[in-house]
Amino acid sequence: MLNDNKRSRALLYAGIVAFALFAIVPYYWVIRTSFLTNIAAISPDTGFIPAFGQLTLESYTQIWDRFAFVTFFRNSIIVSVAATIISLFFAIPGAYAFARLDFPGRKALFYTAVFTIMFPWIVLTIPVYEVFYFLDLVNTLVGVIIALSIFVLPQNIWLLQGFFRQGIPESIEEAALIDGHNELTAFLRIVLPLSLPAVAAAALFAFLTAWNNFLWVFVLTTDEEVRTATVAIYYILGSDVLREWNVLMASLVLLVAPPVIFYGLSRRYVGEGLGGTPG
């Protein structure tokens, strides 16, 4: 019996290791290729672990020098941070109202907001473009920020209202009201600080969604000055007849770095926010 348990545990660990390797290898391949020379990146003779002489930082310097990646990277940071802040500014009070207040049409409004998460946004590209064109917001960072804020707002409302409903008992607010707070100060001084884990989780998902968004930026921009890094990679991929895979992979590494850093900074809060427990 004991041997059977050890054998089952060994098979379980072997399966976990195999799955982990299967998941990690593509990421390793991207990072590996980004440090190779152009010839080594396309050569079939390059090993899984390349020789030291085949490694270089040239692809990273080319990204900044040849493709104005500084502009693309800056635009991505601006629109992602701005869209995250704006969406949270409206989502926090909206989610709290859905979770705590009883008003006519509350369920209809909430399910309408949730339904937009499942709606295929590509169907709305033409009407959205026409509206933004009429408002003179095409080819502007302001237009991209507004579009991404609207895009991430429903998921933030859905995530935060669940935390307000299940993670924070109403007795806390009732005690604050007895202590002399009104509803606004009770929310700002007590509920909101306790909601930081959920806010951090919502901010993370909003930032990732805005950072990785391709459709709205592609539809609403044509000039390089307002293009984000996600869309810029699409044009970098089609810019040369001979694919420079090391340059492309270097751009992918740079594109993935900010979300990874942001997740690392907010990791301690995200688990609590998704688990529905206040900090």
PDB file of C-alpha atoms in Angstrom:
ATOM      1  CA  MET A   1       0.000   0.000   0.000  1.00  0.00           C
ATOM      2  CA  LEU A   2       2.836   2.336   0.918  1.00  0.00           C
ATOM      3  CA  ASN A   3       4.647   1.530  -2.308  1.00  0.00           C
ATOM      4  CA  ASP A   4       1.483   2.229  -4.284  1.00  0.00           C
ATOM      5  CA  ASN A   5       1.216   5.660  -2.665  1.00  0.00           C
ATOM      6  CA  LYS A   6       4.844   6.442  -3.460  1.00  0.00           C
ATOM      7  CA  ARG A   7       4.373   5.273  -7.045  1.00  0.00           C
ATOM      8  CA  SER A   8       1.247   7.420  -7.457  1.00  0.00           C
ATOM      9  CA  ARG A   9       3.008  10.438  -5.994  1.00  0.00           C
ATOM     10  CA  ALA A  10       6.009   9.905  -8.266  1.00  0.00           C
ATOM     11  CA  LEU A  11       3.731   9.700 -11.311  1.00  0.00           C
ATOM     12  CA  LEU A  12       1.929  12.857 -10.182  1.00  0.00           C
ATOM     13  CA  TYR A  13       5.195  14.782  -9.804  1.00  0.00           C
ATOM     14  CA  ALA A  14       6.442  13.467 -13.135  1.00  0.00           C
ATOM     15  CA  GLY A  15       3.253  14.680 -14.812  1.00  0.00           C
ATOM     16  CA  ILE A  16       3.557  18.099 -13.160  1.00  0.00           C
ATOM     17  CA  VAL A  17       7.183  18.427 -14.273  1.00  0.00           C
ATOM     18  CA  ALA A  18       6.314  17.366 -17.828  1.00  0.00           C
ATOM     19  CA  PHE A  19       3.451  19.863 -17.997  1.00  0.00           C
ATOM     20  CA  ALA A  20       5.652  22.627 -16.554  1.00  0.00           C
ATOM     21  CA  LEU A  21       8.366  21.968 -19.145  1.00  0.00           C
ATOM     22  CA  PHE A  22       5.765  21.920 -21.916  1.00  0.00           C
ATOM     23  CA  ALA A  23       4.482  25.309 -20.738  1.00  0.00           C
ATOM     24  CA  ILE A  24       7.901  26.906 -20.129  1.00  0.00           C
ATOM     25  CA  VAL A  25       9.679  25.857 -23.334  1.00  0.00           C
ATOM     26  CA  PRO A  26       7.861  28.377 -25.621  1.00  0.00           C
ATOM     27  CA  TYR A  27       8.795  31.234 -23.273  1.00  0.00           C
ATOM     28  CA  TYR A  28      12.385  30.056 -23.141  1.00  0.00           C
ATOM     29  CA  TRP A  29      12.425  29.854 -26.937  1.00  0.00           C
ATOM     30  CA  VAL A  30      11.250  33.478 -27.239  1.00  0.00           C
ATOM     31  CA  ILE A  31      13.891  34.737 -24.792  1.00  0.00           C
ATOM     32  CA  ARG A  32      16.587  32.571 -26.377  1.00  0.00           C
ATOM     33  CA  THR A  33      15.815  33.795 -29.889  1.00  0.00           C
ATOM     34  CA  SER A  34      15.777  37.430 -28.763  1.00  0.00           C
ATOM     35  CA  PHE A  35      19.455  37.153 -27.746  1.00  0.00           C
ATOM     36  CA  LEU A  36      20.612  35.424 -30.940  1.00  0.00           C
ATOM     37  CA  THR A  37      22.155  37.020 -33.988  1.00  0.00           C
ATOM     38  CA  ASN A  38      19.930  37.191 -37.064  1.00  0.00           C
ATOM     39  CA  ILE A  39      21.814  34.357 -38.769  1.00  0.00           C
ATOM     40  CA  ALA A  40      21.744  32.150 -35.666  1.00  0.00           C
ATOM     41  CA  ALA A  41      18.022  32.799 -35.178  1.00  0.00           C
ATOM     42  CA  ILE A  42      17.137  31.282 -38.573  1.00  0.00           C
ATOM     43  CA  SER A  43      19.878  28.661 -38.744  1.00  0.00           C
ATOM     44  CA  PRO A  44      18.786  25.041 -38.195  1.00  0.00           C
ATOM     45  CA  ASP A  45      22.219  24.327 -36.730  1.00  0.00           C
ATOM     46  CA  THR A  46      21.640  26.539 -33.693  1.00  0.00           C
ATOM     47  CA  GLY A  47      21.236  24.330 -30.638  1.00  0.00           C
ATOM     48  CA  PHE A  48      18.549  24.399 -28.021  1.00  0.00           C
ATOM     49  CA  ILE A  49      21.165  25.988 -25.792  1.00  0.00           C
ATOM     50  CA  PRO A  50      23.088  28.271 -28.183  1.00  0.00           C
ATOM     51  CA  ALA A  51      26.822  28.809 -28.107  1.00  0.00           C
ATOM     52  CA  PHE A  52      28.128  31.901 -26.346  1.00  0.00           C
ATOM     53  CA  GLY A  53      29.361  33.392 -29.625  1.00  0.00           C
ATOM     54  CA  GLN A  54      25.809  33.334 -31.036  1.00  0.00           C
ATOM     55  CA  LEU A  55      24.428  35.561 -28.267  1.00  0.00           C
ATOM     56  CA  THR A  56      24.132  39.315 -28.652  1.00  0.00           C
ATOM     57  CA  LEU A  57      22.120  42.328 -27.483  1.00  0.00           C
ATOM     58  CA  GLU A  58      21.977  43.739 -30.987  1.00  0.00           C
ATOM     59  CA  SER A  59      18.289  42.884 -31.474  1.00  0.00           C
ATOM     60  CA  TYR A  60      17.307  44.970 -28.447  1.00  0.00           C
ATOM     61  CA  THR A  61      19.267  48.001 -29.635  1.00  0.00           C
ATOM     62  CA  GLN A  62      17.726  47.664 -33.099  1.00  0.00           C
ATOM     63  CA  ILE A  63      14.223  47.762 -31.621  1.00  0.00           C
ATOM     64  CA  TRP A  64      14.866  51.172 -30.102  1.00  0.00           C
ATOM     65  CA  ASP A  65      16.826  52.604 -33.051  1.00  0.00           C
ATOM     66  CA  ARG A  66      14.982  51.320 -36.123  1.00  0.00           C
ATOM     67  CA  PHE A  67      11.336  51.128 -35.142  1.00  0.00           C
ATOM     68  CA  ALA A  68      10.739  54.110 -32.797  1.00  0.00           C
ATOM     69  CA  PHE A  69       9.884  51.629 -30.069  1.00  0.00           C
ATOM     70  CA  VAL A  70      10.404  54.312 -27.433  1.00  0.00           C
ATOM     71  CA  THR A  71       7.304  56.088 -28.770  1.00  0.00           C
ATOM     72  CA  PHE A  72       5.287  52.875 -28.973  1.00  0.00           C
ATOM     73  CA  PHE A  73       6.356  51.800 -25.491  1.00  0.00           C
ATOM     74  CA  ARG A  74       5.574  55.209 -24.010  1.00  0.00           C
ATOM     75  CA  ASN A  75       2.136  55.230 -25.647  1.00  0.00           C
ATOM     76  CA  SER A  76       1.377  51.764 -24.269  1.00  0.00           C
ATOM     77  CA  ILE A  77       2.263  52.841 -20.747  1.00  0.00           C
ATOM     78  CA  ILE A  78       0.255  56.070 -21.016  1.00  0.00           C
ATOM     79  CA  VAL A  79      -2.935  54.506 -22.366  1.00  0.00           C
ATOM     80  CA  SER A  80      -2.780  51.428 -20.107  1.00  0.00           C
ATOM     81  CA  VAL A  81      -2.199  53.367 -16.885  1.00  0.00           C
ATOM     82  CA  ALA A  82      -4.766  56.032 -17.809  1.00  0.00           C
ATOM     83  CA  ALA A  83      -7.395  53.451 -18.818  1.00  0.00           C
ATOM     84  CA  THR A  84      -6.804  51.533 -15.584  1.00  0.00           C
ATOM     85  CA  ILE A  85      -7.203  54.638 -13.416  1.00  0.00           C
ATOM     86  CA  ILE A  86     -10.281  55.922 -15.272  1.00  0.00           C
ATOM     87  CA  SER A  87     -12.013  52.547 -15.260  1.00  0.00           C
ATOM     88  CA  LEU A  88     -11.368  52.084 -11.524  1.00  0.00           C
ATOM     89  CA  PHE A  89     -12.607  55.627 -10.832  1.00  0.00           C
ATOM     90  CA  PHE A  90     -16.004  54.679 -12.268  1.00  0.00           C
ATOM     91  CA  ALA A  91     -16.001  50.965 -11.420  1.00  0.00           C
ATOM     92  CA  ILE A  92     -15.426  51.300  -7.664  1.00  0.00           C
ATOM     93  CA  PRO A  93     -18.523  53.425  -6.897  1.00  0.00           C
ATOM     94  CA  GLY A  94     -20.536  51.601  -9.568  1.00  0.00           C
ATOM     95  CA  ALA A  95     -19.705  48.171  -8.153  1.00  0.00           C
ATOM     96  CA  TYR A  96     -20.406  49.369  -4.611  1.00  0.00           C
ATOM     97  CA  ALA A  97     -23.810  50.664  -5.703  1.00  0.00           C
ATOM     98  CA  PHE A  98     -24.662  47.335  -7.350  1.00  0.00           C
ATOM     99  CA  ALA A  99     -23.550  45.421  -4.247  1.00  0.00           C
ATOM    100  CA  ARG A 100     -25.113  47.561  -1.519  1.00  0.00           C
ATOM    101  CA  LEU A 101     -27.851  49.835  -2.847  1.00  0.00           C
ATOM    102  CA  ASP A 102     -31.336  48.820  -3.879  1.00  0.00           C
ATOM    103  CA  PHE A 103     -32.612  51.022  -6.702  1.00  0.00           C
ATOM    104  CA  PRO A 104     -34.979  50.509  -9.649  1.00  0.00           C
ATOM    105  CA  GLY A 105     -33.346  48.657 -12.538  1.00  0.00           C
ATOM    106  CA  ARG A 106     -30.312  47.555 -10.506  1.00  0.00           C
ATOM    107  CA  LYS A 107     -30.308  43.962 -11.752  1.00  0.00           C
ATOM    108  CA  ALA A 108     -31.033  44.968 -15.338  1.00  0.00           C
ATOM    109  CA  LEU A 109     -28.145  47.447 -15.352  1.00  0.00           C
ATOM    110  CA  PHE A 110     -25.765  44.976 -13.734  1.00  0.00           C
ATOM    111  CA  TYR A 111     -26.547  42.129 -16.108  1.00  0.00           C
ATOM    112  CA  THR A 112     -26.270  44.530 -19.033  1.00  0.00           C
ATOM    113  CA  ALA A 113     -22.771  45.461 -17.879  1.00  0.00           C
ATOM    114  CA  VAL A 114     -21.830  41.799 -17.418  1.00  0.00           C
ATOM    115  CA  PHE A 115     -23.283  40.900 -20.816  1.00  0.00           C
ATOM    116  CA  THR A 116     -20.924  43.329 -22.536  1.00  0.00           C
ATOM    117  CA  ILE A 117     -17.987  41.214 -21.306  1.00  0.00           C
ATOM    118  CA  MET A 118     -19.244  38.286 -23.393  1.00  0.00           C
ATOM    119  CA  PHE A 119     -20.235  40.408 -26.401  1.00  0.00           C
ATOM    120  CA  PRO A 120     -17.962  40.090 -29.486  1.00  0.00           C
ATOM    121  CA  TRP A 121     -16.426  43.551 -29.621  1.00  0.00           C
ATOM    122  CA  ILE A 122     -15.320  43.182 -33.234  1.00  0.00           C
ATOM    123  CA  VAL A 123     -18.985  43.588 -34.234  1.00  0.00           C
ATOM    124  CA  LEU A 124     -18.860  47.131 -32.827  1.00  0.00           C
ATOM    125  CA  THR A 125     -15.744  48.292 -34.661  1.00  0.00           C
ATOM    126  CA  ILE A 126     -17.574  50.209 -37.412  1.00  0.00           C
ATOM    127  CA  PRO A 127     -20.062  52.076 -35.158  1.00  0.00           C
ATOM    128  CA  VAL A 128     -17.325  52.781 -32.598  1.00  0.00           C
ATOM    129  CA  TYR A 129     -15.062  54.172 -35.311  1.00  0.00           C
ATOM    130  CA  GLU A 130     -17.883  56.360 -36.647  1.00  0.00           C
ATOM    131  CA  VAL A 131     -18.643  57.748 -33.187  1.00  0.00           C
ATOM    132  CA  PHE A 132     -14.986  58.478 -32.463  1.00  0.00           C
ATOM    133  CA  TYR A 133     -14.531  60.002 -35.906  1.00  0.00           C
ATOM    134  CA  PHE A 134     -17.516  62.275 -35.318  1.00  0.00           C
ATOM    135  CA  LEU A 135     -16.022  63.344 -31.976  1.00  0.00           C
ATOM    136  CA  ASP A 136     -12.611  63.914 -33.626  1.00  0.00           C
ATOM    137  CA  LEU A 137     -10.977  61.294 -31.388  1.00  0.00           C
ATOM    138  CA  VAL A 138      -9.450  59.133 -34.133  1.00  0.00           C
ATOM    139  CA  ASN A 139      -5.639  59.109 -34.168  1.00  0.00           C
ATOM    140  CA  THR A 140      -5.431  60.559 -30.661  1.00  0.00           C
ATOM    141  CA  LEU A 141      -4.211  59.080 -27.404  1.00  0.00           C
ATOM    142  CA  VAL A 142      -7.301  60.496 -25.698  1.00  0.00           C
ATOM    143  CA  GLY A 143      -9.523  58.475 -28.024  1.00  0.00           C
ATOM    144  CA  VAL A 144      -7.556  55.282 -27.363  1.00  0.00           C
ATOM    145  CA  ILE A 145      -7.693  55.878 -23.603  1.00  0.00           C
ATOM    146  CA  ILE A 146     -11.468  56.414 -23.686  1.00  0.00           C
ATOM    147  CA  ALA A 147     -12.010  53.301 -25.804  1.00  0.00           C
ATOM    148  CA  LEU A 148      -9.868  51.096 -23.547  1.00  0.00           C
ATOM    149  CA  SER A 149     -11.466  52.544 -20.401  1.00  0.00           C
ATOM    150  CA  ILE A 150     -14.897  51.590 -21.710  1.00  0.00           C
ATOM    151  CA  PHE A 151     -13.562  48.178 -22.736  1.00  0.00           C
ATOM    152  CA  VAL A 152     -12.215  47.253 -19.258  1.00  0.00           C
ATOM    153  CA  LEU A 153     -14.947  48.933 -17.188  1.00  0.00           C
ATOM    154  CA  PRO A 154     -17.474  46.021 -17.225  1.00  0.00           C
ATOM    155  CA  GLN A 155     -14.976  43.437 -15.984  1.00  0.00           C
ATOM    156  CA  ASN A 156     -13.893  45.748 -13.160  1.00  0.00           C
ATOM    157  CA  ILE A 157     -17.515  46.289 -12.104  1.00  0.00           C
ATOM    158  CA  TRP A 158     -18.153  42.534 -12.164  1.00  0.00           C
ATOM    159  CA  LEU A 159     -15.033  41.741 -10.127  1.00  0.00           C
ATOM    160  CA  LEU A 160     -15.423  44.484  -7.530  1.00  0.00           C
ATOM    161  CA  GLN A 161     -19.130  44.047  -6.867  1.00  0.00           C
ATOM    162  CA  GLY A 162     -18.520  40.418  -5.976  1.00  0.00           C
ATOM    163  CA  PHE A 163     -15.897  41.469  -3.448  1.00  0.00           C
ATOM    164  CA  PHE A 164     -18.101  44.184  -1.943  1.00  0.00           C
ATOM    165  CA  ARG A 165     -20.985  41.712  -1.690  1.00  0.00           C
ATOM    166  CA  GLN A 166     -19.100  38.730  -0.245  1.00  0.00           C
ATOM    167  CA  GLY A 167     -15.796  40.021   1.093  1.00  0.00           C
ATOM    168  CA  ILE A 168     -16.964  42.876   3.309  1.00  0.00           C
ATOM    169  CA  PRO A 169     -19.887  42.282   5.698  1.00  0.00           C
ATOM    170  CA  GLU A 170     -22.490  45.002   5.979  1.00  0.00           C
ATOM    171  CA  SER A 171     -22.036  45.028   9.753  1.00  0.00           C
ATOM    172  CA  ILE A 172     -18.761  46.911   9.264  1.00  0.00           C
ATOM    173  CA  GLU A 173     -20.563  49.784   7.566  1.00  0.00           C
ATOM    174  CA  GLU A 174     -23.364  49.686  10.143  1.00  0.00           C
ATOM    175  CA  ALA A 175     -20.791  50.017  12.932  1.00  0.00           C
ATOM    176  CA  ALA A 176     -19.217  52.966  11.135  1.00  0.00           C
ATOM    177  CA  LEU A 177     -22.592  54.683  10.839  1.00  0.00           C
ATOM    178  CA  ILE A 178     -23.194  54.173  14.574  1.00  0.00           C
ATOM    179  CA  ASP A 179     -19.779  55.754  15.263  1.00  0.00           C
ATOM    180  CA  GLY A 180     -20.895  58.925  13.509  1.00  0.00           C
ATOM    181  CA  HIS A 181     -19.754  58.398   9.921  1.00  0.00           C
ATOM    182  CA  ASN A 182     -22.085  59.053   7.041  1.00  0.00           C
ATOM    183  CA  GLU A 183     -22.303  56.625   4.135  1.00  0.00           C
ATOM    184  CA  LEU A 184     -19.655  58.459   2.086  1.00  0.00           C
ATOM    185  CA  THR A 185     -17.039  58.710   4.835  1.00  0.00           C
ATOM    186  CA  ALA A 186     -17.725  55.115   5.911  1.00  0.00           C
ATOM    187  CA  PHE A 187     -17.010  54.008   2.356  1.00  0.00           C
ATOM    188  CA  LEU A 188     -13.899  56.165   1.907  1.00  0.00           C
ATOM    189  CA  ARG A 189     -12.309  55.561   5.311  1.00  0.00           C
ATOM    190  CA  ILE A 190     -13.309  51.973   6.066  1.00  0.00           C
ATOM    191  CA  VAL A 191     -14.685  50.031   3.089  1.00  0.00           C
ATOM    192  CA  LEU A 192     -12.257  51.292   0.478  1.00  0.00           C
ATOM    193  CA  PRO A 193      -9.073  50.579   2.491  1.00  0.00           C
ATOM    194  CA  LEU A 194     -10.366  47.082   3.217  1.00  0.00           C
ATOM    195  CA  SER A 195     -11.019  46.662  -0.514  1.00  0.00           C
ATOM    196  CA  LEU A 196      -7.414  47.284  -1.607  1.00  0.00           C
ATOM    197  CA  PRO A 197      -6.820  43.587  -2.485  1.00  0.00           C
ATOM    198  CA  ALA A 198      -9.813  43.581  -4.835  1.00  0.00           C
ATOM    199  CA  VAL A 199      -8.875  46.971  -6.266  1.00  0.00           C
ATOM    200  CA  ALA A 200      -5.337  45.697  -6.896  1.00  0.00           C
ATOM    201  CA  ALA A 201      -6.698  42.607  -8.662  1.00  0.00           C
ATOM    202  CA  ALA A 202      -9.052  44.738 -10.767  1.00  0.00           C
ATOM    203  CA  ALA A 203      -6.202  47.132 -11.585  1.00  0.00           C
ATOM    204  CA  LEU A 204      -4.007  44.228 -12.669  1.00  0.00           C
ATOM    205  CA  PHE A 205      -6.626  42.763 -15.007  1.00  0.00           C
ATOM    206  CA  ALA A 206      -7.495  46.214 -16.367  1.00  0.00           C
ATOM    207  CA  PHE A 207      -3.836  46.994 -17.036  1.00  0.00           C
ATOM    208  CA  LEU A 208      -3.251  43.634 -18.737  1.00  0.00           C
ATOM    209  CA  THR A 209      -6.369  44.018 -20.881  1.00  0.00           C
ATOM    210  CA  ALA A 210      -5.477  47.559 -21.941  1.00  0.00           C
ATOM    211  CA  TRP A 211      -1.807  46.729 -22.504  1.00  0.00           C
ATOM    212  CA  ASN A 212      -2.536  43.696 -24.677  1.00  0.00           C
ATOM    213  CA  ASN A 213      -5.434  45.226 -26.589  1.00  0.00           C
ATOM    214  CA  PHE A 214      -4.910  45.130 -30.329  1.00  0.00           C
ATOM    215  CA  LEU A 215      -8.326  45.666 -31.891  1.00  0.00           C
ATOM    216  CA  TRP A 216      -9.265  49.137 -30.649  1.00  0.00           C
ATOM    217  CA  VAL A 217      -5.783  50.596 -31.088  1.00  0.00           C
ATOM    218  CA  PHE A 218      -5.546  49.134 -34.585  1.00  0.00           C
ATOM    219  CA  VAL A 219      -8.972  50.502 -35.550  1.00  0.00           C
ATOM    220  CA  LEU A 220      -8.577  53.965 -34.028  1.00  0.00           C
ATOM    221  CA  THR A 221      -4.972  54.763 -35.017  1.00  0.00           C
ATOM    222  CA  THR A 222      -3.029  55.039 -38.252  1.00  0.00           C
ATOM    223  CA  ASP A 223      -0.174  57.359 -37.263  1.00  0.00           C
ATOM    224  CA  GLU A 224       2.984  56.055 -35.605  1.00  0.00           C
ATOM    225  CA  GLU A 225       2.889  58.861 -33.046  1.00  0.00           C
ATOM    226  CA  VAL A 226      -0.177  57.356 -31.342  1.00  0.00           C
ATOM    227  CA  ARG A 227       0.486  53.684 -32.009  1.00  0.00           C
ATOM    228  CA  THR A 228       1.029  51.316 -29.069  1.00  0.00           C
ATOM    229  CA  ALA A 229       3.627  48.567 -28.869  1.00  0.00           C
ATOM    230  CA  THR A 230       1.078  45.774 -29.414  1.00  0.00           C
ATOM    231  CA  VAL A 231       0.027  47.182 -32.772  1.00  0.00           C
ATOM    232  CA  ALA A 232       3.595  48.212 -33.613  1.00  0.00           C
ATOM    233  CA  ILE A 233       4.712  44.574 -33.444  1.00  0.00           C
ATOM    234  CA  TYR A 234       2.161  43.762 -36.130  1.00  0.00           C
ATOM    235  CA  TYR A 235       3.790  46.295 -38.445  1.00  0.00           C
ATOM    236  CA  ILE A 236       7.299  45.201 -37.430  1.00  0.00           C
ATOM    237  CA  LEU A 237       6.393  41.632 -38.392  1.00  0.00           C
ATOM    238  CA  GLY A 238       5.426  42.742 -41.896  1.00  0.00           C
ATOM    239  CA  SER A 239       8.145  45.339 -42.368  1.00  0.00           C
ATOM    240  CA  ASP A 240      10.846  43.120 -43.901  1.00  0.00           C
ATOM    241  CA  VAL A 241      10.810  40.445 -46.572  1.00  0.00           C
ATOM    242  CA  LEU A 242      13.407  38.456 -44.633  1.00  0.00           C
ATOM    243  CA  ARG A 243      11.994  37.958 -41.171  1.00  0.00           C
ATOM    244  CA  GLU A 244      14.315  39.123 -38.417  1.00  0.00           C
ATOM    245  CA  TRP A 245      13.027  36.768 -35.781  1.00  0.00           C
ATOM    246  CA  ASN A 246      15.522  37.882 -33.157  1.00  0.00           C
ATOM    247  CA  VAL A 247      14.254  41.480 -33.442  1.00  0.00           C
ATOM    248  CA  LEU A 248      10.644  40.325 -33.295  1.00  0.00           C
ATOM    249  CA  MET A 249      11.260  38.169 -30.224  1.00  0.00           C
ATOM    250  CA  ALA A 250      13.120  41.026 -28.528  1.00  0.00           C
ATOM    251  CA  SER A 251      10.082  43.238 -29.059  1.00  0.00           C
ATOM    252  CA  LEU A 252       7.881  40.531 -27.516  1.00  0.00           C
ATOM    253  CA  VAL A 253      10.133  40.313 -24.451  1.00  0.00           C
ATOM    254  CA  LEU A 254       9.962  44.091 -24.014  1.00  0.00           C
ATOM    255  CA  LEU A 255       6.186  43.988 -24.478  1.00  0.00           C
ATOM    256  CA  VAL A 256       5.712  41.321 -21.804  1.00  0.00           C
ATOM    257  CA  ALA A 257       8.077  42.896 -19.241  1.00  0.00           C
ATOM    258  CA  PRO A 258       5.791  45.676 -17.840  1.00  0.00           C
ATOM    259  CA  PRO A 259       2.803  43.369 -17.103  1.00  0.00           C
ATOM    260  CA  VAL A 260       5.149  40.912 -15.391  1.00  0.00           C
ATOM    261  CA  ILE A 261       6.627  43.709 -13.268  1.00  0.00           C
ATOM    262  CA  PHE A 262       3.161  45.053 -12.469  1.00  0.00           C
ATOM    263  CA  TYR A 263       2.014  41.589 -11.414  1.00  0.00           C
ATOM    264  CA  GLY A 264       5.092  41.171  -9.222  1.00  0.00           C
ATOM    265  CA  LEU A 265       4.333  44.439  -7.433  1.00  0.00           C
ATOM    266  CA  SER A 266       0.648  43.620  -6.856  1.00  0.00           C
ATOM    267  CA  ARG A 267       0.976  39.859  -6.298  1.00  0.00           C
ATOM    268  CA  ARG A 268       0.512  40.025  -2.531  1.00  0.00           C
ATOM    269  CA  TYR A 269      -2.887  41.688  -2.981  1.00  0.00           C
ATOM    270  CA  VAL A 270      -4.191  39.815  -6.018  1.00  0.00           C
ATOM    271  CA  GLY A 271      -4.699  36.463  -4.281  1.00  0.00           C
ATOM    272  CA  GLU A 272      -6.674  38.064  -1.466  1.00  0.00           C
ATOM    273  CA  GLY A 273      -8.763  40.076  -3.942  1.00  0.00           C
ATOM    274  CA  LEU A 274      -9.654  37.062  -6.041  1.00  0.00           C
ATOM    275  CA  GLY A 275     -10.305  34.994  -2.940  1.00  0.00           C
ATOM    276  CA  GLY A 276     -12.852  37.496  -1.645  1.00  0.00           C
ATOM    277  CA  THR A 277     -11.062  38.305   1.623  1.00  0.00           C
ATOM    278  CA  PRO A 278     -10.273  41.872   2.737  1.00  0.00           C
ATOM    279  CA  GLY A 279      -6.704  42.900   3.419  1.00  0.00           C
TER     280      GLY A 279
END
